[in-house]
Amino acid sequence: MFRVYKFGGSSVADATATSRVLDIIGARARDGRLIVIGSAIGGCTDALLSLADGDDSSAAAALLERHLGIIRRLFTGAERAEASDEIRRLFDEMLAAPADEKVTFGELFSTRILARKLAAEGFRTRWLDSRALVISDDTVETCRRIGAAVQDPDIDIFVAPGFIARTKEGKVTTLGRGGSDYSAALYAAAAGADALCKWTDVPGMMTADRRKVPAARTIPFLSYGDAETLALRGAKVLYAPAVRPAMEAGIPIHILNTFCPSDPGTVISATPATGAAEWLGVSAKDHILYLTRSGLAEGTEDIRTAAARIESTLRAEGIAPKEIRCTERGIEADIKESVETAALIAIHRDFFETAPVDTIDLFIAGAGAVGSALVDLIGRSRETVEKRTGKALRILGIADSRHYVINLAGIRPEEAANPGMTERDGFTEEVIRVAPRGAVFVDCTDSIDLYRSYTALMEAGIHIVSSNRRSLAVPFVEYAAMKAAALQNGVSFRYETTVGAALPILESISRGANSCDEVLSIEAVVSCTLNQILGEYTPGGPSFARLLRKAQESGLTEPDPRQDLDGKDALRKILILGREAGIPLEEADVEVTPLIPEPLDHLDQDAFYKALEGMEPLFAKAFEQAAAQGCRRRFVASIERASGTRTGYRACIRMADVGSSHPAYHLRGTENAIIVQSSFHPYPLVIQGAGEGARQAASSILNDILK
């Protein structure tokens, strides 16, 4: 017996997505024979329609290159050359084809690549040409031809293009947008399949469109009739005509998530496995909002009462429906296009959500100490946060340094420790493609280039919360561009933890700048590593080198501790502080006096520590001299007003001796201290407290998320 697998355009959008499809097929092909129906790669059909409207050679070349790029990633050697030659030949055929037939080639491109790769993986594979099998206006003949074509018992996997067909007169045609679903249903019925599985980019048929209503949830079981009704009313997960062939043949339809194959998704059958819910979902089509009632459930709510409830809910949101109608299958409301999304969210909240809460969808990059602490904190505090703030936290994606996983149904915190087997490099691109607008991307990494994706994330309507100070200590023009992108796209860009962990340093400074309170000076003692070592150091006790090595072994320092000693970490922080105060500082504006001579930067670590040990008499003498004057040594980054400079300020980082009246004198352990002098206030603002700790940082990140 067969199972039919249908993969949509998002499932084969690029080489990474196609590799995921191959993994799904490979894992299940051992259990029985498959018929795989493929769509064109994402965006291909629209590109072909544009080509049919005019001769755009550059667009054709770009489309060809997308397919060749997939081939280069999937194949090597002679197999790569053969696959590339075949696609080029097909492209030549497409360019020479009549305008109305160009659109039929997208599925040919994608399925030929898929069939070749499956054969290369050792599966006995045969590609079937749907143009010779599917007759658009003769279902009986279609089923006869398909049934004959899949008889060969020596074939493990048949691969066929969806969407395309031929008329009785022999004219190549299509089955319409969404027609690949219908193709799959025809193949399933003709082959007498056990199941028809549609693999897509959402976790099943849902109570609403997840991109418009983030709180939408999967409907686990549906009858054929209910699934068809939802599809006709705007639920785009399933093409409505595809239901009928499966229903007549009694074949269950499974709607599954390509990006999380273990999800149960939605099962559509004659009799759902559990009692049907009264209300199935809310959808919109042609500016009509539909609240759909199950055809199997015994209605417990009077339809007129439900209609009044809808009107009340919409008016509470400031939405005046043009007309509300009661029908056998639910309620219809005519609304303006401009308020469609707001109306969907409001009705879904009233009918399908157990509490009036906002859902915050999270995509977390970084599974180190801070990222892990954040996930743990979300798991432990979720109920408290929801009760206190009315906001529900839901992790939809997480990435470590090598891999990531995205599951739009949600990832439980206890599952987040194993991000799965998808290559890490595609995480932000996948987030941009699948994340609902209003989701939050959390950067808990130490990456030097992840910030380059921030603007694209913002343009997709995704908020940014970053604890990665490298992402803010970039050239000022890039910093300013990120801030501008946040404003232009109406999203938040928060990064309080980049300086001072859980201390409210940046918020305090930016508030003053926003209210035109001119900063006169900033002193920042923000090197947790050096604060710890300088606090412990006593001449005659453990040497400075030994204390530094101890700090490195405990994970307190940068991977190379010289970045702490030469001021690089403090430099990043003073750049961020200055910029929050409205000062356009660049690295070149900051004079850095490192704690160690430059030649030590070029030694390996063992030689470095040996050389540092040799400097112990210098450290001891400096400390003794400071103590004799009643001072303590601190590594201070400072900004102060200065005429004649590019910015109007002078910035420096150096060792300084501070007296007992200075706030930094009394620092303990890894504490930080920030002293801000401004024109509006006669006394300086002093912010002091713990500057290090994964749990403290995670708590501050969570505050940024909830703002």
XYZ file of C-alpha atoms in Angstrom:
707
model
C 0.000 0.000 0.000
C 0.996 3.587 -0.611
C 1.149 6.767 1.397
C 1.058 10.014 -0.546
C 3.256 12.879 0.664
C 2.668 16.359 -0.688
C 5.235 19.107 -0.065
C 4.419 22.770 -0.647
C 6.635 25.550 -1.948
C 7.883 26.619 1.491
C 8.981 23.033 2.157
C 11.287 23.066 -0.885
C 12.145 26.776 -0.897
C 15.923 26.230 -0.923
C 18.582 23.574 -0.400
C 18.205 23.575 3.389
C 14.451 23.123 3.157
C 14.818 20.435 0.479
C 17.315 18.570 2.671
C 14.705 18.586 5.427
C 12.160 17.109 3.002
C 14.650 14.408 1.991
C 15.165 13.534 5.662
C 11.405 13.185 6.168
C 11.024 10.981 3.097
C 14.062 8.877 3.973
C 12.900 8.274 7.547
C 9.515 7.027 6.366
C 10.307 5.291 3.085
C 11.586 2.233 4.971
C 8.061 1.572 6.263
C 6.288 1.404 2.916
C 6.049 2.772 -0.597
C 5.555 6.479 -1.176
C 4.154 8.757 -3.824
C 5.694 12.213 -3.406
C 3.901 15.203 -4.934
C 5.980 18.372 -5.129
C 5.184 22.040 -5.617
C 7.430 24.632 -7.241
C 10.017 26.211 -4.947
C 8.727 29.237 -3.042
C 8.185 32.239 -5.322
C 8.810 30.307 -8.531
C 5.215 30.329 -9.784
C 4.945 34.106 -9.398
C 8.283 34.522 -11.204
C 7.085 32.347 -14.090
C 3.869 34.340 -14.369
C 5.952 37.516 -14.594
C 8.112 35.942 -17.293
C 4.983 35.069 -19.235
C 3.999 38.742 -19.187
C 7.269 39.955 -20.702
C 10.788 38.982 -21.781
C 12.853 39.614 -18.666
C 16.106 37.744 -19.160
C 17.552 38.861 -15.817
C 14.556 37.423 -13.928
C 14.881 34.159 -15.840
C 18.598 34.003 -15.055
C 17.908 34.638 -11.363
C 15.304 31.867 -11.276
C 17.665 29.437 -12.988
C 20.420 30.342 -10.537
C 18.123 29.592 -7.579
C 17.623 26.055 -8.864
C 21.290 25.585 -9.722
C 22.187 26.802 -6.233
C 20.001 24.062 -4.757
C 21.697 21.515 -6.993
C 25.162 22.692 -5.938
C 24.233 22.171 -2.310
C 22.603 18.752 -2.799
C 24.868 17.058 -5.350
C 28.564 16.546 -6.020
C 30.671 15.396 -8.960
C 29.018 13.852 -11.980
C 25.589 13.822 -10.306
C 25.789 17.600 -9.894
C 26.731 18.069 -13.558
C 23.910 15.806 -14.774
C 21.300 17.485 -12.584
C 22.467 20.950 -13.679
C 22.331 19.976 -17.359
C 18.795 18.648 -16.958
C 17.547 21.824 -15.287
C 19.170 23.974 -17.966
C 17.412 21.921 -20.653
C 14.094 22.331 -18.867
C 14.691 26.076 -18.598
C 15.320 26.237 -22.331
C 12.021 24.403 -22.877
C 10.267 26.843 -20.555
C 11.649 29.876 -22.381
C 10.520 28.448 -25.721
C 7.070 27.421 -24.436
C 3.909 29.445 -25.103
C 3.293 32.172 -22.512
C 0.385 30.340 -20.872
C 2.473 27.179 -20.402
C 5.508 28.781 -18.757
C 3.844 28.639 -15.349
C 3.635 24.818 -15.577
C 7.414 24.357 -15.391
C 8.005 25.242 -11.730
C 6.878 21.848 -10.473
C 8.907 20.113 -13.196
C 12.088 21.832 -11.978
C 11.612 21.007 -8.298
C 10.439 17.410 -8.665
C 13.163 16.464 -11.143
C 15.752 17.637 -8.611
C 13.977 15.779 -5.805
C 13.679 12.542 -7.796
C 17.363 12.652 -8.785
C 18.470 13.189 -5.206
C 16.324 10.334 -3.882
C 17.806 8.032 -6.538
C 21.297 9.193 -5.575
C 20.472 8.289 -1.958
C 19.811 4.698 -3.033
C 16.020 4.647 -3.262
C 14.448 2.968 -6.257
C 12.805 6.082 -7.637
C 10.700 6.897 -10.680
C 9.574 10.329 -11.794
C 6.047 10.508 -13.199
C 4.907 13.217 -15.592
C 1.570 14.528 -14.362
C 0.971 16.110 -17.753
C 0.521 12.599 -19.132
C -1.513 11.262 -16.194
C -3.784 13.988 -14.818
C -6.662 14.950 -17.120
C -8.142 18.141 -15.715
C -11.676 17.427 -16.897
C -11.828 13.630 -16.550
C -11.309 12.234 -13.038
C -12.122 8.655 -14.034
C -9.480 8.571 -16.769
C -6.998 10.309 -14.439
C -7.396 7.619 -11.796
C -7.055 4.867 -14.406
C -3.805 6.315 -15.745
C -2.273 6.956 -12.314
C -3.292 3.522 -11.086
C -1.509 1.911 -14.038
C 1.573 4.127 -13.634
C 2.242 3.096 -10.009
C 1.899 -0.654 -10.467
C 5.628 -1.458 -10.652
C 6.434 -3.227 -7.337
C 10.174 -2.631 -7.800
C 9.821 1.119 -7.243
C 10.093 2.463 -3.682
C 9.208 6.090 -4.352
C 7.263 7.683 -7.183
C 7.800 11.431 -7.545
C 5.325 13.568 -9.496
C 4.742 17.292 -10.011
C 1.563 18.737 -8.576
C -0.478 21.618 -10.037
C -0.028 20.654 -13.694
C -2.281 18.573 -15.928
C -3.609 18.259 -19.459
C -7.070 18.718 -20.904
C -8.925 16.019 -22.859
C -7.882 17.854 -25.996
C -4.210 17.509 -25.013
C -3.568 21.127 -23.961
C -1.140 21.538 -21.037
C -2.928 23.333 -18.191
C -2.960 23.794 -14.416
C -5.312 22.874 -11.599
C -5.308 26.408 -10.178
C -3.553 27.964 -7.196
C -3.424 25.317 -4.476
C -3.823 22.703 -7.188
C -0.921 20.615 -5.907
C -3.141 19.575 -2.988
C -5.737 18.423 -5.494
C -3.050 16.556 -7.469
C -2.024 14.730 -4.296
C -5.645 13.793 -3.540
C -6.080 12.391 -7.062
C -2.906 10.313 -6.764
C -3.997 9.067 -3.321
C -7.450 8.042 -4.564
C -6.085 6.394 -7.728
C -3.441 4.414 -5.824
C -5.778 3.411 -2.998
C -3.405 5.034 -0.508
C -3.539 4.444 3.223
C -3.070 8.140 3.935
C -2.576 11.504 2.274
C -0.036 13.621 4.167
C 0.262 17.301 3.355
C 3.541 18.711 4.698
C 3.467 22.468 5.172
C 4.993 25.259 7.284
C 2.380 25.340 10.049
C 1.476 22.664 12.619
C -1.853 21.638 11.072
C -5.177 23.356 10.408
C -5.589 26.036 13.030
C -8.245 28.071 14.772
C -6.993 31.102 12.788
C -4.205 32.195 10.480
C -1.137 32.113 12.747
C 0.515 34.987 10.884
C -2.398 37.261 11.786
C -3.407 35.709 15.112
C -0.306 34.545 17.027
C -2.443 32.786 19.661
C -4.022 30.456 17.069
C -3.792 26.783 17.988
C -3.884 23.512 16.083
C -7.201 21.702 15.624
C -6.173 18.072 16.233
C -9.112 16.329 14.527
C -11.570 17.395 11.838
C -14.241 15.775 9.723
C -13.933 15.996 5.945
C -16.908 18.356 5.846
C -15.524 20.674 8.513
C -12.095 20.793 6.845
C -13.699 21.608 3.494
C -15.804 24.366 5.049
C -12.784 25.962 6.738
C -10.828 25.809 3.483
C -13.664 27.426 1.545
C -13.823 30.191 4.155
C -10.207 31.284 3.870
C -8.144 28.686 5.771
C -5.288 28.522 3.266
C -3.587 25.478 4.778
C -5.708 23.176 2.603
C -7.091 23.579 -0.937
C -10.822 22.864 -0.606
C -11.239 20.741 -3.795
C -8.587 18.328 -2.446
C -10.957 17.118 0.267
C -13.526 15.521 -2.043
C -11.376 12.792 -3.715
C -9.926 11.729 -0.340
C -13.350 11.727 1.294
C -14.930 9.624 -1.472
C -12.090 7.097 -1.185
C -12.136 7.160 2.644
C -8.475 8.217 2.848
C -7.497 10.206 5.971
C -5.688 13.495 5.355
C -2.864 14.460 7.708
C -1.734 18.109 7.829
C 1.849 17.992 9.145
C 4.658 20.440 9.846
C 7.768 20.053 7.683
C 9.767 22.041 10.230
C 8.774 19.813 13.165
C 7.934 16.343 11.778
C 7.193 14.933 15.240
C 4.161 17.204 15.669
C 0.868 15.269 15.390
C -0.703 18.052 13.309
C -4.323 17.668 12.165
C -6.046 14.430 11.106
C -9.030 14.790 8.765
C -11.336 11.788 8.453
C -14.972 10.723 8.208
C -15.374 10.600 11.978
C -12.867 12.531 14.114
C -11.235 10.521 16.885
C -12.587 12.862 19.572
C -15.751 14.835 19.985
C -15.831 17.859 17.723
C -15.599 21.306 19.247
C -18.609 23.538 18.772
C -16.593 26.385 17.235
C -13.812 25.416 14.842
C -12.079 28.615 13.880
C -12.244 32.198 12.737
C -11.102 33.177 9.251
C -11.482 35.923 6.695
C -12.026 35.924 2.951
C -12.928 38.846 0.692
C -13.468 41.091 3.751
C -15.956 38.722 5.311
C -15.111 37.334 8.731
C -16.298 33.769 9.334
C -16.787 32.095 12.708
C -17.290 28.469 11.692
C -19.311 25.946 13.649
C -18.663 22.216 13.416
C -21.181 20.259 11.408
C -20.799 17.350 13.832
C -21.136 19.107 17.177
C -24.361 19.620 19.022
C -24.571 23.403 19.391
C -24.719 24.536 23.008
C -24.720 28.269 22.251
C -27.664 29.816 20.460
C -26.469 31.162 17.126
C -28.154 34.532 17.704
C -26.466 34.824 21.101
C -23.122 34.120 19.485
C -23.802 36.759 16.834
C -24.554 39.330 19.526
C -21.382 38.299 21.307
C -19.371 38.908 18.129
C -20.913 42.344 17.630
C -20.162 43.287 21.245
C -16.560 42.060 20.957
C -15.924 43.959 17.727
C -17.454 47.191 19.001
C -15.318 46.967 22.156
C -12.315 47.070 19.801
C -13.697 50.103 17.975
C -14.775 48.009 14.955
C -18.235 48.558 13.496
C -19.263 45.590 11.300
C -21.310 46.491 8.239
C -23.550 43.441 8.654
C -23.649 40.258 10.766
C -25.455 37.185 9.417
C -26.311 33.843 11.050
C -25.927 30.763 8.840
C -26.181 27.010 9.280
C -22.392 26.735 9.626
C -21.789 29.745 11.853
C -21.661 33.514 11.664
C -20.515 35.911 8.945
C -19.533 39.535 9.510
C -18.816 42.067 6.762
C -15.899 44.266 7.849
C -13.529 46.817 6.373
C -10.243 45.500 5.028
C -8.260 47.878 7.252
C -9.569 46.266 10.455
C -9.534 42.649 9.317
C -6.563 41.543 11.407
C -7.765 43.364 14.518
C -11.199 41.742 14.113
C -9.701 38.262 13.767
C -7.588 38.719 16.895
C -10.549 40.007 18.910
C -12.948 37.206 17.897
C -10.295 34.542 18.374
C -9.512 35.856 21.851
C -13.182 35.780 22.816
C -14.061 32.353 21.417
C -10.836 30.334 21.504
C -8.544 31.645 24.214
C -9.063 30.686 27.825
C -7.808 34.000 29.191
C -7.545 37.505 27.743
C -3.760 37.469 27.444
C -1.320 38.631 24.811
C 1.037 35.965 23.516
C 4.695 36.862 23.037
C 6.380 34.504 20.580
C 10.116 34.121 21.189
C 12.984 33.055 18.952
C 16.138 32.733 21.065
C 19.627 32.737 19.545
C 22.224 31.450 21.976
C 22.026 28.492 24.331
C 25.014 29.353 26.516
C 24.860 30.399 30.158
C 22.596 33.421 29.605
C 20.381 31.797 26.964
C 19.927 28.659 29.084
C 19.169 30.772 32.162
C 16.550 32.694 30.166
C 14.834 29.525 28.959
C 14.847 28.153 32.509
C 13.441 31.418 33.872
C 10.656 31.403 31.282
C 9.769 27.839 32.258
C 9.690 28.618 35.979
C 7.974 31.993 35.830
C 5.532 31.573 32.952
C 2.399 31.343 35.099
C 3.494 34.191 37.357
C 4.312 36.417 34.384
C 0.956 35.698 32.766
C -0.913 36.426 35.987
C 0.966 39.672 36.724
C 1.298 41.077 33.192
C -1.390 39.409 31.073
C 1.323 38.216 28.689
C 1.946 34.581 27.791
C 5.489 33.630 26.794
C 5.882 31.015 24.073
C 9.223 29.824 22.689
C 8.889 29.022 18.977
C 12.572 28.733 18.061
C 15.956 28.317 19.684
C 19.497 28.020 18.333
C 22.837 27.097 19.821
C 26.190 27.666 18.126
C 25.662 24.780 15.686
C 21.996 23.885 15.352
C 18.489 25.264 15.690
C 14.904 24.113 15.899
C 11.716 25.994 15.064
C 8.302 24.701 16.077
C 5.381 27.063 15.544
C 3.296 24.965 17.926
C 5.694 25.927 20.712
C 8.793 24.446 22.351
C 8.591 23.454 25.996
C 11.506 24.883 28.032
C 12.611 21.382 28.988
C 12.968 20.535 25.271
C 15.079 23.597 24.481
C 18.362 22.071 25.697
C 18.555 20.010 22.488
C 17.968 22.380 19.571
C 17.831 19.625 16.961
C 19.846 18.929 13.843
C 19.177 21.845 11.467
C 22.330 23.790 10.595
C 22.634 26.979 12.690
C 23.485 29.257 9.745
C 19.897 29.448 8.506
C 18.221 30.388 11.794
C 17.588 34.099 11.243
C 16.470 33.539 7.638
C 13.987 30.900 8.811
C 12.737 33.190 11.601
C 12.141 35.977 9.072
C 10.220 33.556 6.855
C 7.940 31.923 9.432
C 7.724 34.191 12.497
C 4.420 35.947 13.161
C 4.615 39.737 13.124
C 5.201 40.986 16.629
C 7.432 38.059 17.597
C 10.611 38.791 19.570
C 14.100 37.742 18.433
C 16.408 37.425 21.455
C 20.171 37.577 20.846
C 21.933 35.886 23.762
C 25.046 35.172 21.702
C 28.505 36.693 21.623
C 28.432 36.796 17.812
C 30.350 39.500 16.004
C 28.045 39.547 12.972
C 24.542 38.447 14.020
C 23.581 42.124 14.293
C 23.723 42.291 10.487
C 20.396 40.412 10.462
C 18.689 42.806 12.868
C 17.394 45.190 10.193
C 15.896 42.360 8.105
C 14.227 40.986 11.244
C 12.809 44.412 12.044
C 11.530 44.824 8.488
C 9.630 41.559 9.002
C 7.882 43.126 12.015
C 10.005 41.305 14.594
C 11.161 42.989 17.804
C 14.803 42.658 18.913
C 16.085 42.087 22.438
C 19.860 41.754 22.624
C 22.318 41.025 25.417
C 25.140 40.919 22.868
C 27.194 44.082 23.401
C 29.174 43.356 20.231
C 25.977 44.054 18.299
C 25.836 47.643 19.630
C 29.556 48.466 19.684
C 29.707 48.591 15.903
C 30.524 51.609 13.712
C 28.131 54.403 14.638
C 26.510 54.505 11.208
C 25.449 50.863 11.623
C 24.239 51.493 15.171
C 22.182 54.461 13.946
C 20.784 52.418 11.037
C 19.524 49.734 13.426
C 17.867 52.340 15.641
C 16.271 53.959 12.585
C 15.027 50.602 11.283
C 13.270 49.973 14.588
C 11.464 53.318 14.369
C 10.581 52.932 10.704
C 9.099 49.471 11.205
C 7.320 50.154 14.483
C 9.231 47.539 16.465
C 11.173 47.602 19.716
C 14.967 47.387 19.923
C 16.062 46.780 23.514
C 19.512 45.932 24.860
C 19.625 46.915 28.536
C 21.805 43.930 29.464
C 24.651 44.901 27.135
C 26.012 47.079 29.966
C 25.642 46.204 33.625
C 23.609 42.983 33.274
C 20.489 43.557 35.408
C 21.285 47.186 36.338
C 18.959 49.811 34.770
C 21.885 51.792 33.403
C 21.013 52.394 29.766
C 17.378 53.151 30.439
C 18.346 55.805 33.002
C 20.810 57.468 30.627
C 18.555 57.366 27.550
C 15.615 58.818 29.497
C 17.760 61.781 30.465
C 18.911 62.263 26.869
C 15.327 61.998 25.598
C 14.256 64.762 27.982
C 17.145 67.018 26.830
C 19.121 66.594 30.058
C 22.657 67.159 28.791
C 25.245 64.682 30.071
C 28.328 66.393 31.467
C 30.284 63.280 32.360
C 30.024 59.520 32.773
C 32.337 57.333 34.826
C 31.850 53.611 34.322
C 33.552 50.891 36.318
C 32.061 48.056 34.304
C 34.745 45.382 33.871
C 33.395 42.556 36.016
C 36.620 40.608 35.563
C 38.921 43.391 36.724
C 36.583 44.477 39.511
C 36.739 40.934 40.879
C 40.535 40.665 40.576
C 41.307 44.160 41.827
C 39.037 43.579 44.813
C 40.823 40.338 45.710
C 44.364 41.454 44.985
C 46.720 42.185 47.885
C 50.488 42.679 47.446
C 52.187 39.611 48.865
C 49.108 37.420 48.320
C 48.201 35.429 45.191
C 49.725 37.173 42.201
C 47.664 39.156 39.680
C 48.431 36.463 37.082
C 47.118 33.698 39.360
C 43.921 35.602 40.096
C 43.389 36.211 36.376
C 43.848 32.530 35.549
C 41.384 31.637 38.304
C 38.852 34.079 36.828
C 39.359 32.589 33.365
C 38.879 29.033 34.624
C 35.614 30.063 36.322
C 34.313 31.562 33.039
C 34.366 35.145 34.283
C 36.731 36.484 31.618
C 36.424 36.738 27.866
C 37.665 33.544 26.110
C 40.971 35.394 25.732
C 41.424 37.279 29.041
C 43.617 39.853 27.339
C 40.423 41.394 25.948
C 39.572 42.351 29.519
C 43.064 43.629 30.305
C 43.503 45.628 27.110
C 40.152 47.359 27.573
C 38.247 45.882 24.609
C 35.303 44.802 26.762
C 35.209 48.171 28.561
C 35.514 49.911 25.178
C 32.350 48.233 23.886
C 30.473 49.274 27.009
C 31.590 52.922 26.970
C 30.610 53.177 23.291
C 27.111 51.970 24.141
C 26.852 54.275 27.164
C 27.968 57.280 25.171
C 25.606 56.590 22.315
C 22.657 56.194 24.693
C 23.560 59.639 26.031
C 23.357 61.012 22.487
C 27.109 61.147 21.874
C 28.092 59.608 18.487
C 31.243 57.930 19.787
C 33.466 55.797 17.576
C 36.281 53.508 18.741
C 38.830 56.039 17.484
C 37.373 58.649 19.869
C 38.280 56.580 22.936
C 41.810 56.718 24.326
C 42.585 53.310 25.844
C 45.475 52.703 28.223
C 45.634 48.913 28.529
C 46.624 47.197 31.730
C 49.322 45.209 29.938
C 51.956 46.112 27.327
C 50.982 45.493 23.700
C 53.692 42.835 23.046
C 51.909 40.473 25.444
C 48.957 40.398 23.018
C 50.954 38.301 20.565
C 52.035 35.501 22.927
C 50.300 32.167 23.348
C 48.421 31.909 26.628
C 51.055 29.985 28.584
C 53.748 32.473 27.555
C 51.354 35.316 28.304
C 50.742 34.145 31.862
C 54.467 33.653 32.397
C 55.165 37.198 31.209
C 52.321 38.525 33.364
C 53.833 36.796 36.377
C 57.022 38.686 35.644
C 55.124 41.974 35.955
C 54.012 41.188 39.517
C 56.438 43.683 41.157
C 54.890 46.496 39.078
C 51.362 45.551 40.138
C 52.358 45.299 43.782
C 54.097 48.680 43.763
C 51.145 50.444 42.165
C 48.748 48.964 44.712
C 50.995 49.897 47.622
C 51.260 53.467 46.400
C 47.475 53.720 46.007
C 46.894 52.297 49.487
C 49.384 54.758 50.983
C 47.201 57.587 49.651
C 43.983 55.966 50.953
C 42.939 54.898 47.466
C 41.994 51.722 45.642
C 42.792 50.829 42.049
C 39.928 50.602 39.558
C 39.716 50.210 35.765
C 37.632 53.244 34.775
C 36.000 54.170 31.474
C 35.001 57.825 31.354
C 33.392 60.437 29.124
C 33.485 64.164 29.891
C 32.704 67.415 28.117
C 35.698 68.760 26.177
C 35.795 71.527 23.612
C 37.728 71.084 20.404
C 36.982 67.370 20.007
C 34.931 65.816 17.200
C 32.030 64.955 19.469
C 32.429 67.669 22.100
C 33.499 64.979 24.583
C 36.738 63.268 25.573
C 36.577 59.524 26.287
C 39.254 57.365 27.870
C 39.778 53.998 29.565
C 42.577 53.606 32.110
C 43.586 52.416 35.555
C 42.770 55.048 38.198
C 43.206 55.413 41.938
C 39.876 56.316 43.576
C 39.451 57.651 47.082
C 37.006 56.531 49.752
C 34.431 59.158 48.705
C 34.206 57.691 45.206
C 31.341 55.188 44.679
C 33.702 52.709 43.000
C 35.911 52.558 46.111
C 33.479 50.211 47.860
C 32.782 47.825 44.958
C 32.784 44.150 45.859
C 33.288 41.150 43.614
C 31.889 41.717 40.128
C 29.808 44.751 41.037
C 29.576 47.608 38.540
C 29.207 51.312 39.200
C 28.074 54.085 36.849
C 28.282 57.746 37.863
C 26.424 60.205 35.604
C 26.664 63.964 35.988
C 24.088 65.979 34.018
C 23.052 69.609 33.610
C 19.586 69.226 35.157
C 20.696 67.611 38.407
C 23.092 69.093 40.994
C 24.075 65.693 42.334
C 25.374 62.798 40.225
C 23.252 59.755 39.501
C 24.961 56.645 40.887
C 23.877 53.174 39.775
C 25.674 50.333 41.522
C 25.080 46.618 41.831
C 25.759 43.168 40.443
C 27.229 43.433 36.972
C 27.686 39.754 36.254
C 25.595 36.607 36.451
C 23.554 34.603 33.968
C 20.442 34.634 36.130
C 20.616 38.397 36.644
C 21.121 38.950 32.912
C 18.248 36.577 32.075
C 15.967 38.492 34.434
C 16.832 41.778 32.743
C 16.341 40.255 29.273
C 12.907 39.054 30.371
C 12.064 42.587 31.466
C 13.091 43.847 28.026
C 10.872 41.210 26.410
C 7.863 42.198 28.517
C 8.160 45.977 27.933
